[in-house]
Amino acid sequence: MPAGPERDLRDANMKASLVGVGRAVWSGDAGMAQQWWRNYTVWAYNAFEAAEDWWMQWGRLRERALDEVW
C-alpha cells in the first residue's frame, strides 16, 4: 500500500489488534515461543525436516537429471 493516511490507519488498526492484556502479543517473548510450539505439536510439521526430505527425494534426482542433460 502506498504511503498516506490510509496506510497509516491500516497500520494503526493492525497494531491495535495485536495488543493483548497490557502487552503486545507479538513481542517475541516466551509466550510467542510457546504458541509456536503448540502449533508444531498440533500440526507435527518441522520445516527443516520437510526441506531435507524434499531434497533427498526430489532435489538430488533433479540435479542428477540436469547433469545428464548437459
PDB file of C-alpha atoms in Angstrom:
ATOM      1  CA  MET A   1       0.000   0.000   0.000  1.00  0.00           C
ATOM      2  CA  PRO A   2       1.448   3.414  -0.890  1.00  0.00           C
ATOM      3  CA  ALA A   3       2.351   5.890   1.846  1.00  0.00           C
ATOM      4  CA  GLY A   4      -0.525   8.010   3.029  1.00  0.00           C
ATOM      5  CA  PRO A   5      -3.322   8.302   5.559  1.00  0.00           C
ATOM      6  CA  GLU A   6      -4.998   5.039   4.511  1.00  0.00           C
ATOM      7  CA  ARG A   7      -1.794   3.082   5.130  1.00  0.00           C
ATOM      8  CA  ASP A   8      -1.273   4.845   8.460  1.00  0.00           C
ATOM      9  CA  LEU A   9      -4.809   3.943   9.521  1.00  0.00           C
ATOM     10  CA  ARG A  10      -4.337   0.336   8.423  1.00  0.00           C
ATOM     11  CA  ASP A  11      -1.054   0.100  10.345  1.00  0.00           C
ATOM     12  CA  ALA A  12      -2.612   1.607  13.461  1.00  0.00           C
ATOM     13  CA  ASN A  13      -5.525  -0.850  13.293  1.00  0.00           C
ATOM     14  CA  MET A  14      -3.176  -3.812  12.849  1.00  0.00           C
ATOM     15  CA  LYS A  15      -1.043  -2.675  15.770  1.00  0.00           C
ATOM     16  CA  ALA A  16      -4.123  -2.236  17.962  1.00  0.00           C
ATOM     17  CA  SER A  17      -5.354  -5.735  17.079  1.00  0.00           C
ATOM     18  CA  LEU A  18      -2.068  -7.227  18.281  1.00  0.00           C
ATOM     19  CA  VAL A  19      -2.190  -5.701  21.738  1.00  0.00           C
ATOM     20  CA  GLY A  20      -3.271  -8.134  24.409  1.00  0.00           C
ATOM     21  CA  VAL A  21      -3.714  -7.694  28.107  1.00  0.00           C
ATOM     22  CA  GLY A  22      -1.350  -4.779  28.608  1.00  0.00           C
ATOM     23  CA  ARG A  23       1.361  -6.065  26.257  1.00  0.00           C
ATOM     24  CA  ALA A  24       1.965  -6.697  22.588  1.00  0.00           C
ATOM     25  CA  VAL A  25       1.022 -10.259  21.713  1.00  0.00           C
ATOM     26  CA  TRP A  26       3.711 -10.487  19.001  1.00  0.00           C
ATOM     27  CA  SER A  27       6.504  -9.146  21.206  1.00  0.00           C
ATOM     28  CA  GLY A  28       8.767 -12.174  20.744  1.00  0.00           C
ATOM     29  CA  ASP A  29       8.580 -13.236  24.362  1.00  0.00           C
ATOM     30  CA  ALA A  30       8.307 -16.738  25.803  1.00  0.00           C
ATOM     31  CA  GLY A  31       4.546 -16.724  25.188  1.00  0.00           C
ATOM     32  CA  MET A  32       5.177 -16.485  21.471  1.00  0.00           C
ATOM     33  CA  ALA A  33       7.627 -19.385  21.557  1.00  0.00           C
ATOM     34  CA  GLN A  34       5.068 -21.411  23.479  1.00  0.00           C
ATOM     35  CA  GLN A  35       2.409 -20.612  20.869  1.00  0.00           C
ATOM     36  CA  TRP A  36       4.668 -21.784  18.052  1.00  0.00           C
ATOM     37  CA  TRP A  37       5.479 -24.971  19.967  1.00  0.00           C
ATOM     38  CA  ARG A  38       1.765 -25.674  20.350  1.00  0.00           C
ATOM     39  CA  ASN A  39       1.289 -25.210  16.610  1.00  0.00           C
ATOM     40  CA  TYR A  40       4.180 -27.554  15.915  1.00  0.00           C
ATOM     41  CA  THR A  41       2.795 -30.244  18.193  1.00  0.00           C
ATOM     42  CA  VAL A  42      -0.711 -29.917  16.737  1.00  0.00           C
ATOM     43  CA  TRP A  43       0.373 -29.989  13.101  1.00  0.00           C
ATOM     44  CA  ALA A  44       3.542 -32.102  13.603  1.00  0.00           C
ATOM     45  CA  TYR A  45       5.328 -30.060  10.941  1.00  0.00           C
ATOM     46  CA  ASN A  46       9.011 -29.220  11.006  1.00  0.00           C
ATOM     47  CA  ALA A  47      10.011 -27.029   8.051  1.00  0.00           C
ATOM     48  CA  PHE A  48      13.681 -28.000   8.238  1.00  0.00           C
ATOM     49  CA  GLU A  49      12.784 -31.675   8.206  1.00  0.00           C
ATOM     50  CA  ALA A  50      10.388 -31.158   5.287  1.00  0.00           C
ATOM     51  CA  ALA A  51      13.053 -29.325   3.278  1.00  0.00           C
ATOM     52  CA  GLU A  52      15.595 -32.069   3.934  1.00  0.00           C
ATOM     53  CA  ASP A  53      13.062 -34.706   2.951  1.00  0.00           C
ATOM     54  CA  TRP A  54      12.282 -32.850  -0.293  1.00  0.00           C
ATOM     55  CA  TRP A  55      15.964 -32.588  -1.115  1.00  0.00           C
ATOM     56  CA  MET A  56      16.581 -36.272  -0.522  1.00  0.00           C
ATOM     57  CA  GLN A  57      13.583 -37.319  -2.630  1.00  0.00           C
ATOM     58  CA  TRP A  58      13.449 -34.726  -5.415  1.00  0.00           C
ATOM     59  CA  GLY A  59      16.295 -32.238  -5.294  1.00  0.00           C
ATOM     60  CA  ARG A  60      19.075 -34.760  -5.795  1.00  0.00           C
ATOM     61  CA  LEU A  61      17.087 -36.508  -8.519  1.00  0.00           C
ATOM     62  CA  ARG A  62      16.579 -33.215 -10.358  1.00  0.00           C
ATOM     63  CA  GLU A  63      20.253 -32.342 -10.008  1.00  0.00           C
ATOM     64  CA  ARG A  64      21.278 -35.702 -11.456  1.00  0.00           C
ATOM     65  CA  ALA A  65      18.836 -35.290 -14.347  1.00  0.00           C
ATOM     66  CA  LEU A  66      20.237 -31.850 -15.159  1.00  0.00           C
ATOM     67  CA  ASP A  67      23.795 -33.207 -15.067  1.00  0.00           C
ATOM     68  CA  GLU A  68      22.890 -35.887 -17.604  1.00  0.00           C
ATOM     69  CA  VAL A  69      21.317 -33.363 -19.987  1.00  0.00           C
ATOM     70  CA  TRP A  70      24.408 -31.158 -20.092  1.00  0.00           C
TER      71      TRP A  70
END
